[in-house]
Amino acid sequence: MNVSISLPMPARHGRIDLSRPIFVVLVLALGLLVVLPLFWLAYYSLLDQNGQFTLANFSALVTDPTLRRPFLTALGMALGVGVLSCVIATPLAWLVARSDLPGRTAIRALVTASFVTPPFLGAIAWEILAAPNSGLINVAYRSLLGLEPYEYLVDIYTFEGLVFAIACYTFPYVFTLVVNALERVPSDLEDASSMLGGRLSTTLRRVTIPLVLPAILAGTMIAILQALTMFGSPAILALPAGFHVITTKIWSLFQYPPKPGLAAAAALPLLIVTIMLLWGQARILGRRGYTTLGGKSSDPRIAKLGRWRWLAIAFVVSVLLLTVLLPYAALLKTALTRTVAEPLTWSSFTLHHVNFVFFEFSATKLALRNTFLLGFLTATIGTAIALVIAYLVTRRSVPGSQLLGYLATAPVAIPGIVLGVGLFLSYSNPSLMLYGTLWILLIAFLTIEMPAGYQQLSSAFKSVHPELEEASRILGGTRMTTLRLITAPLLRSNVVATWCFVFIGTIRELSATILLTTAETKLVSVIIYDLNESGDLGAISVLGIMLLVISFAVVIIANRLPVLGGQRLPAAR
Amino acid sequence: MMKRRTVLSGALVSGLALLGAGGLAWAQAPAPYEPNQEMIDAAKKEGTVVWYTATDVQVSEKVGNAFEAKHPGIKVQVERSGSERVFQRISQEYGSGIHKADVIETSDAVHFLLFKRQGWLQPAVPSDVAKSWPAQVKDPDGQFAAYRAHLSVIGYNTQQVKKEEAPKSHADLLDPKWRNRIVKAHPGYSGTIMTGTHALSEALGWDYFEKLGKQRIMQVQSSTEPPKKLAQGERSVMADGNEYNMFMLKESGVPVEVVYATEGTPIAIGHAGLLKNAPHPNAAKLFYAFLFSRDTQQLISDVGGLRSFHPEVKEKEGRTPLSQIKILYSDPTKLEPQIEEIKKKYEVNFGT
């Protein structure tokens, strides 16, 4: 008898492996998203004011010191931010993930709060705190020591001040990635190290840190790129200090009479630097394997801090004080007093700003609605696309899948403000008129957030051993079924985290937004910027606090929703 | 409360005559109009009016609310940003064939030369403008008119600086004692400051800005911002900034004081215009007339501290009437070709 025939074959036939058509569609879609604006930028960078071909824009980059200087300043600033973020975030992440420090959940929540904070809002809060004369810290410093007026302790309107104010809101990128990675380092490797006589510091240096190095580097790289392409914080802090970075300079090129050609050309060096950074990262990581999440995983080891405990607490408290607690206390105070300089007392207490924002200021409601609508859409669509791309690329399932990875990462090289211009040029012609609608903002946000989403998910994929997927595939699952049934659930905490990343990123976005909003498509970030331009700190504080509360609520709900997998993986605890 | 009646002085009007806007006044302007019931009904059907404005947000929201109170059922959407941002936005939008705005208003008179040249404006002359506005502050073709005027003044925080020690002139700002103490707005971001920089560079020469640039000033963007930095006590003296913000702060009890410099004080004329492609044409026309009505002009003078061209507007006591101030004018037709150069020179001297 021919038994083997009647045995059900793994049911591969009849089901189409969708990964190839999906690959093609994604390449086309991403290509359109990324290439179209770049094409228009390249085109415009080669035109002079009258529409004639010229290379003058590029030669101006080298010869004109008012263009050269902002670029070098921005590079220095971004590197400073990267180093500072890494130095703050790595120990913090280790303490939270792997030590017996008390209050770890609260620390996580507060770091999330600083991540949810749009950097430009943080910059405004730091103006309130550390402006040399009116800054609350300096006022307290003078009155404590009985100093003369104009003496000050800290001045936020400096290069160092700017680096600090940006790092406060970029370190969570490093933190989140490193915490996730630390939780995935299997304890057997560390056990092996300690069994062989390695002390905690040796294990940390020889085993743990090398294993999470990809996460540290990826986080630092995101921090550097964020800083390099950031517009809001430099516009708020660098201009008063009397210097430009490249983004504020590019922005100033759109003042009347606008010079889009020069702006487009000025974006080119940024593109090159970014590509070099990405290449550098790939070189450092090399071909080493970092698979840490296999089918059999064990709880991470928790280190006892012992006498180092107090030092650790002091470190954590000062980080959180500087990045979250003080800025929000300052915003709260400003929201409730008439002017920034007054102390909060019964007599200076006022609900004027609250009343103004909710009942007099006509833009509030519309902006809130648009902001959260776009946040949800971008996060959901963006995460879905990033998940598929990360899967296809890390598993090299389709020939040429690396191309998708490059396309998904490419937008990181385009500063938001330049992308804003590119998108404006692409989607404001009569045949494709999206300018003035929310669609152009959705496209902008998807493009801007794709690199972060992709990076995060692909580093997650790299840490999942393919053995589990191979099992599914052997049993007849197609690639997409496997992704849906095996890999995605394994990574659901990463997926939720990515969703939140993208959601928050959208809410924080200002640089592309500022060129793409119109009366009916305005966003909270833009009205905050407009209000800052006219110095209405009270109204900004009210809006800022509201933005924080709502986005924080969204993040908490997203992390708790049972549909999304409820609490994190057990290991995260 | 006694309110002193001031008509914009003869000095101002004769000064404006120098601008050369006059001559063929009212050549092609349409007949003046007064809102009638038919217009109001049509406007109510449209339900909304979109106003792009560069006036301080608190003031413009009040104007919006006053209109909504007068015409229930018509919402005013106030779109406030700095003059140059308003200009950038409308240029972007009109460049792409998007017509969202009904009425536009900026403090940079050059913008209206450009709007007119582009053919974006709808000629319309509210009866108040026809009757009472001096010919020098309205377009002869009826395409725009001065909704407001304001000065860009020197100011100081009275808690930090004694009256005797306060600067009296622009030259006084160059005293080394003000190093690190001065806040100043930026001509690239503010129409008022661009106008003021032009007027001052003609009156005092670029030499003045060269020296001011060495005072380590705090650079802010909009001309509404320096008064607020004074109010916070962040800087003690402002080199330029809106007079009307100073009024508003001072009258609410904030310790700031205005200085009318001995060399003269630049004035910025803020025109308003009706857009040809306004999506709500009737509401727009109704609102446009409302902007120039005596009540609105009184409102922006009272709560906004803006200077009005309406002869029946009474200025609050304690405000120096324009007739007693030496005013520096900037001719928009002369300013326009120089904008690029002014920005370049400014960046050389001030870093941004």
mmCIF file of N, CA and C in Angstrom, chain A residues 2-86:
data_model
loop_
_atom_site.group_PDB
_atom_site.id
_atom_site.type_symbol
_atom_site.label_atom_id
_atom_site.label_comp_id
_atom_site.label_asym_id
_atom_site.label_seq_id
_atom_site.Cartn_x
_atom_site.Cartn_y
_atom_site.Cartn_z
ATOM 1 N N ASN A 2 0.347 2.164 -0.634
ATOM 2 C CA ASN A 2 1.137 3.361 -0.749
ATOM 3 C C ASN A 2 0.697 4.414 0.263
ATOM 4 N N VAL A 3 1.187 4.210 1.494
ATOM 5 C CA VAL A 3 0.763 5.073 2.602
ATOM 6 C C VAL A 3 1.189 6.515 2.403
ATOM 7 N N SER A 4 2.398 6.589 1.881
ATOM 8 C CA SER A 4 2.961 7.945 1.831
ATOM 9 C C SER A 4 2.105 8.902 1.020
ATOM 10 N N ILE A 5 1.397 8.375 0.011
ATOM 11 C CA ILE A 5 0.603 9.269 -0.831
ATOM 12 C C ILE A 5 -0.548 9.889 -0.060
ATOM 13 N N SER A 6 -1.188 9.012 0.775
ATOM 14 C CA SER A 6 -2.351 9.532 1.485
ATOM 15 C C SER A 6 -1.971 10.470 2.637
ATOM 16 N N LEU A 7 -0.691 10.450 3.010
ATOM 17 C CA LEU A 7 -0.283 11.379 4.070
ATOM 18 C C LEU A 7 -0.453 12.824 3.598
ATOM 19 N N PRO A 8 -1.059 13.639 4.423
ATOM 20 C CA PRO A 8 -1.191 15.039 3.984
ATOM 21 C C PRO A 8 0.177 15.697 3.862
ATOM 22 N N MET A 9 0.451 16.167 2.696
ATOM 23 C CA MET A 9 1.710 16.877 2.480
ATOM 24 C C MET A 9 1.604 18.231 3.185
ATOM 25 N N PRO A 10 2.723 18.748 3.611
ATOM 26 C CA PRO A 10 2.659 20.138 4.107
ATOM 27 C C PRO A 10 1.970 20.990 3.042
ATOM 28 N N ALA A 11 0.903 21.645 3.454
ATOM 29 C CA ALA A 11 0.006 22.256 2.475
ATOM 30 C C ALA A 11 0.590 23.522 1.873
ATOM 31 N N ARG A 12 1.633 23.362 1.134
ATOM 32 C CA ARG A 12 2.275 24.539 0.589
ATOM 33 C C ARG A 12 1.599 25.006 -0.690
ATOM 34 N N HIS A 13 1.238 24.025 -1.498
ATOM 35 C CA HIS A 13 0.637 24.385 -2.781
ATOM 36 C C HIS A 13 -0.742 24.983 -2.540
ATOM 37 N N GLY A 14 -1.186 25.815 -3.447
ATOM 38 C CA GLY A 14 -2.497 26.435 -3.264
ATOM 39 C C GLY A 14 -2.378 27.732 -2.493
ATOM 40 N N ARG A 15 -1.368 27.859 -1.631
ATOM 41 C CA ARG A 15 -1.180 29.136 -0.932
ATOM 42 C C ARG A 15 -0.022 29.856 -1.583
ATOM 43 N N ILE A 16 -0.251 31.061 -1.866
ATOM 44 C CA ILE A 16 0.797 31.817 -2.532
ATOM 45 C C ILE A 16 1.641 32.511 -1.487
ATOM 46 N N ASP A 17 2.934 32.454 -1.677
ATOM 47 C CA ASP A 17 3.797 33.230 -0.802
ATOM 48 C C ASP A 17 3.701 34.686 -1.241
ATOM 49 N N LEU A 18 3.072 35.479 -0.358
ATOM 50 C CA LEU A 18 2.804 36.866 -0.737
ATOM 51 C C LEU A 18 4.041 37.758 -0.634
ATOM 52 N N SER A 19 5.152 37.190 -0.130
ATOM 53 C CA SER A 19 6.250 38.111 0.169
ATOM 54 C C SER A 19 6.806 38.796 -1.074
ATOM 55 N N ARG A 20 6.743 38.105 -2.215
ATOM 56 C CA ARG A 20 7.307 38.740 -3.403
ATOM 57 C C ARG A 20 6.469 39.932 -3.901
ATOM 58 N N PRO A 21 5.147 39.720 -4.110
ATOM 59 C CA PRO A 21 4.350 40.893 -4.504
ATOM 60 C C PRO A 21 4.390 42.016 -3.466
ATOM 61 N N ILE A 22 4.377 41.651 -2.184
ATOM 62 C CA ILE A 22 4.441 42.687 -1.163
ATOM 63 C C ILE A 22 5.751 43.452 -1.266
ATOM 64 N N PHE A 23 6.803 42.698 -1.539
ATOM 65 C CA PHE A 23 8.111 43.325 -1.708
ATOM 66 C C PHE A 23 8.081 44.363 -2.825
ATOM 67 N N VAL A 24 7.499 43.954 -3.947
ATOM 68 C CA VAL A 24 7.458 44.852 -5.101
ATOM 69 C C VAL A 24 6.644 46.104 -4.774
ATOM 70 N N VAL A 25 5.477 45.893 -4.149
ATOM 71 C CA VAL A 25 4.622 47.033 -3.808
ATOM 72 C C VAL A 25 5.349 47.978 -2.852
ATOM 73 N N LEU A 26 6.018 47.383 -1.854
ATOM 74 C CA LEU A 26 6.711 48.222 -0.871
ATOM 75 C C LEU A 26 7.844 49.010 -1.492
ATOM 76 N N VAL A 27 8.595 48.340 -2.387
ATOM 77 C CA VAL A 27 9.691 49.048 -3.048
ATOM 78 C C VAL A 27 9.142 50.241 -3.815
ATOM 79 N N LEU A 28 8.042 50.020 -4.513
ATOM 80 C CA LEU A 28 7.461 51.110 -5.293
ATOM 81 C C LEU A 28 6.959 52.226 -4.378
ATOM 82 N N ALA A 29 6.235 51.837 -3.322
ATOM 83 C CA ALA A 29 5.652 52.845 -2.436
ATOM 84 C C ALA A 29 6.738 53.647 -1.738
ATOM 85 N N LEU A 30 7.720 52.926 -1.173
ATOM 86 C CA LEU A 30 8.796 53.629 -0.484
ATOM 87 C C LEU A 30 9.604 54.469 -1.457
ATOM 88 N N GLY A 31 9.812 53.884 -2.609
ATOM 89 C CA GLY A 31 10.548 54.618 -3.630
ATOM 90 C C GLY A 31 9.886 55.939 -3.935
ATOM 91 N N LEU A 32 8.563 55.868 -4.071
ATOM 92 C CA LEU A 32 7.813 57.083 -4.355
ATOM 93 C C LEU A 32 7.945 58.072 -3.200
ATOM 94 N N LEU A 33 7.756 57.536 -1.978
ATOM 95 C CA LEU A 33 7.815 58.404 -0.797
ATOM 96 C C LEU A 33 9.163 59.102 -0.681
ATOM 97 N N VAL A 34 10.214 58.342 -0.956
ATOM 98 C CA VAL A 34 11.546 58.870 -0.699
ATOM 99 C C VAL A 34 12.122 59.567 -1.922
ATOM 100 N N VAL A 35 11.946 58.933 -3.068
ATOM 101 C CA VAL A 35 12.652 59.413 -4.252
ATOM 102 C C VAL A 35 12.019 60.672 -4.827
ATOM 103 N N LEU A 36 10.707 60.739 -4.789
ATOM 104 C CA LEU A 36 10.043 61.891 -5.392
ATOM 105 C C LEU A 36 10.491 63.216 -4.779
ATOM 106 N N PRO A 37 10.414 63.345 -3.446
ATOM 107 C CA PRO A 37 10.892 64.605 -2.874
ATOM 108 C C PRO A 37 12.370 64.844 -3.149
ATOM 109 N N LEU A 38 13.168 63.756 -3.112
ATOM 110 C CA LEU A 38 14.601 63.935 -3.358
ATOM 111 C C LEU A 38 14.855 64.396 -4.782
ATOM 112 N N PHE A 39 14.072 63.836 -5.698
ATOM 113 C CA PHE A 39 14.228 64.243 -7.083
ATOM 114 C C PHE A 39 13.989 65.741 -7.225
ATOM 115 N N TRP A 40 12.903 66.222 -6.627
ATOM 116 C CA TRP A 40 12.599 67.647 -6.750
ATOM 117 C C TRP A 40 13.654 68.498 -6.070
ATOM 118 N N LEU A 41 14.172 67.983 -4.965
ATOM 119 C CA LEU A 41 15.239 68.734 -4.288
ATOM 120 C C LEU A 41 16.464 68.838 -5.182
ATOM 121 N N ALA A 42 16.848 67.705 -5.756
ATOM 122 C CA ALA A 42 18.018 67.702 -6.633
ATOM 123 C C ALA A 42 17.792 68.657 -7.795
ATOM 124 N N TYR A 43 16.594 68.587 -8.340
ATOM 125 C CA TYR A 43 16.247 69.434 -9.469
ATOM 126 C C TYR A 43 16.380 70.905 -9.090
ATOM 127 N N TYR A 44 15.795 71.257 -7.940
ATOM 128 C CA TYR A 44 15.831 72.661 -7.532
ATOM 129 C C TYR A 44 17.230 73.124 -7.147
ATOM 130 N N SER A 45 18.051 72.189 -6.635
ATOM 131 C CA SER A 45 19.384 72.611 -6.213
ATOM 132 C C SER A 45 20.238 73.011 -7.415
ATOM 133 N N LEU A 46 19.815 72.632 -8.603
ATOM 134 C CA LEU A 46 20.596 72.948 -9.806
ATOM 135 C C LEU A 46 20.020 74.140 -10.566
ATOM 136 N N LEU A 47 19.065 74.821 -9.935
ATOM 137 C CA LEU A 47 18.468 75.971 -10.617
ATOM 138 C C LEU A 47 18.820 77.257 -9.876
ATOM 139 N N ASP A 48 18.965 78.340 -10.629
ATOM 140 C CA ASP A 48 19.132 79.625 -9.966
ATOM 141 C C ASP A 48 17.760 80.295 -9.813
ATOM 142 N N GLN A 49 17.792 81.532 -9.336
ATOM 143 C CA GLN A 49 16.529 82.234 -9.047
ATOM 144 C C GLN A 49 15.611 82.334 -10.272
ATOM 145 N N ASN A 50 16.247 82.359 -11.451
ATOM 146 C CA ASN A 50 15.441 82.529 -12.659
ATOM 147 C C ASN A 50 15.111 81.215 -13.354
ATOM 148 N N GLY A 51 15.460 80.094 -12.714
ATOM 149 C CA GLY A 51 15.139 78.811 -13.307
ATOM 150 C C GLY A 51 16.155 78.331 -14.314
ATOM 151 N N GLN A 52 17.348 78.951 -14.338
ATOM 152 C CA GLN A 52 18.392 78.496 -15.239
ATOM 153 C C GLN A 52 19.310 77.510 -14.518
ATOM 154 N N PHE A 53 19.952 76.646 -15.293
ATOM 155 C CA PHE A 53 20.857 75.674 -14.704
ATOM 156 C C PHE A 53 22.066 76.370 -14.087
ATOM 157 N N THR A 54 22.459 75.927 -12.895
ATOM 158 C CA THR A 54 23.607 76.535 -12.250
ATOM 159 C C THR A 54 24.218 75.576 -11.232
ATOM 160 N N LEU A 55 25.504 75.765 -10.971
ATOM 161 C CA LEU A 55 26.132 75.028 -9.869
ATOM 162 C C LEU A 55 26.445 75.975 -8.724
ATOM 163 N N ALA A 56 25.967 77.213 -8.870
ATOM 164 C CA ALA A 56 26.308 78.259 -7.895
ATOM 165 C C ALA A 56 25.851 77.892 -6.495
ATOM 166 N N ASN A 57 24.706 77.179 -6.398
ATOM 167 C CA ASN A 57 24.207 76.815 -5.072
ATOM 168 C C ASN A 57 25.206 75.954 -4.330
ATOM 169 N N PHE A 58 25.846 75.044 -5.077
ATOM 170 C CA PHE A 58 26.786 74.158 -4.420
ATOM 171 C C PHE A 58 28.093 74.869 -4.097
ATOM 172 N N SER A 59 28.524 75.751 -4.999
ATOM 173 C CA SER A 59 29.778 76.445 -4.689
ATOM 174 C C SER A 59 29.568 77.396 -3.518
ATOM 175 N N ALA A 60 28.334 77.907 -3.371
ATOM 176 C CA ALA A 60 28.061 78.791 -2.230
ATOM 177 C C ALA A 60 28.246 78.061 -0.902
ATOM 178 N N LEU A 61 27.970 76.740 -0.921
ATOM 179 C CA LEU A 61 28.121 75.957 0.311
ATOM 180 C C LEU A 61 29.544 76.015 0.837
ATOM 181 N N VAL A 62 30.498 76.055 -0.105
ATOM 182 C CA VAL A 62 31.903 76.043 0.287
ATOM 183 C C VAL A 62 32.399 77.459 0.532
ATOM 184 N N THR A 63 31.975 78.379 -0.327
ATOM 185 C CA THR A 63 32.574 79.709 -0.271
ATOM 186 C C THR A 63 31.886 80.635 0.732
ATOM 187 N N ASP A 64 30.602 80.411 0.981
ATOM 188 C CA ASP A 64 29.872 81.349 1.821
ATOM 189 C C ASP A 64 29.965 80.936 3.296
ATOM 190 N N PRO A 65 30.687 81.730 4.094
ATOM 191 C CA PRO A 65 30.841 81.333 5.508
ATOM 192 C C PRO A 65 29.508 81.287 6.255
ATOM 193 N N THR A 66 28.506 82.063 5.807
ATOM 194 C CA THR A 66 27.230 82.021 6.528
ATOM 195 C C THR A 66 26.495 80.708 6.286
ATOM 196 N N LEU A 67 26.953 79.913 5.312
ATOM 197 C CA LEU A 67 26.402 78.575 5.124
ATOM 198 C C LEU A 67 27.301 77.509 5.736
ATOM 199 N N ARG A 68 28.620 77.751 5.670
ATOM 200 C CA ARG A 68 29.579 76.766 6.147
ATOM 201 C C ARG A 68 29.524 76.646 7.662
ATOM 202 N N ARG A 69 29.478 77.798 8.309
ATOM 203 C CA ARG A 69 29.531 77.798 9.769
ATOM 204 C C ARG A 69 28.348 77.051 10.401
ATOM 205 N N PRO A 70 27.110 77.323 9.973
ATOM 206 C CA PRO A 70 25.986 76.592 10.586
ATOM 207 C C PRO A 70 26.119 75.086 10.440
ATOM 208 N N PHE A 71 26.730 74.664 9.338
ATOM 209 C CA PHE A 71 26.862 73.231 9.120
ATOM 210 C C PHE A 71 27.822 72.616 10.137
ATOM 211 N N LEU A 72 28.969 73.269 10.325
ATOM 212 C CA LEU A 72 29.937 72.751 11.289
ATOM 213 C C LEU A 72 29.367 72.802 12.708
ATOM 214 N N THR A 73 28.671 73.891 13.015
ATOM 215 C CA THR A 73 28.053 73.998 14.336
ATOM 216 C C THR A 73 27.086 72.846 14.571
ATOM 217 N N ALA A 74 26.273 72.557 13.557
ATOM 218 C CA ALA A 74 25.281 71.496 13.699
ATOM 219 C C ALA A 74 25.953 70.142 13.918
ATOM 220 N N LEU A 75 27.057 69.914 13.199
ATOM 221 C CA LEU A 75 27.779 68.643 13.378
ATOM 222 C C LEU A 75 28.285 68.503 14.798
ATOM 223 N N GLY A 76 28.898 69.556 15.293
ATOM 224 C CA GLY A 76 29.402 69.537 16.658
ATOM 225 C C GLY A 76 28.265 69.308 17.642
ATOM 226 N N MET A 77 27.166 69.987 17.410
ATOM 227 C CA MET A 77 26.020 69.868 18.297
ATOM 228 C C MET A 77 25.504 68.433 18.313
ATOM 229 N N ALA A 78 25.358 67.845 17.117
ATOM 230 C CA ALA A 78 24.789 66.501 17.030
ATOM 231 C C ALA A 78 25.682 65.473 17.713
ATOM 232 N N LEU A 79 27.011 65.606 17.504
ATOM 233 C CA LEU A 79 27.915 64.663 18.152
ATOM 234 C C LEU A 79 27.830 64.812 19.666
ATOM 235 N N GLY A 80 27.792 66.045 20.116
ATOM 236 C CA GLY A 80 27.654 66.297 21.547
ATOM 237 C C GLY A 80 26.408 65.644 22.102
ATOM 238 N N VAL A 81 25.311 65.806 21.382
ATOM 239 C CA VAL A 81 24.044 65.217 21.819
ATOM 240 C C VAL A 81 24.152 63.695 21.860
ATOM 241 N N GLY A 82 24.781 63.114 20.823
ATOM 242 C CA GLY A 82 24.916 61.660 20.764
ATOM 243 C C GLY A 82 25.688 61.127 21.964
ATOM 244 N N VAL A 83 26.841 61.753 22.226
ATOM 245 C CA VAL A 83 27.672 61.291 23.335
ATOM 246 C C VAL A 83 26.924 61.449 24.658
ATOM 247 N N LEU A 84 26.325 62.626 24.856
ATOM 248 C CA LEU A 84 25.622 62.888 26.110
ATOM 249 C C LEU A 84 24.463 61.908 26.305
ATOM 250 N N SER A 85 23.699 61.668 25.234
ATOM 251 C CA SER A 85 22.564 60.744 25.344
ATOM 252 C C SER A 85 23.037 59.364 25.748
ATOM 253 N N CYS A 86 24.118 58.920 25.096
ATOM 254 C CA CYS A 86 24.649 57.587 25.356
ATOM 255 C C CYS A 86 25.134 57.475 26.803
#
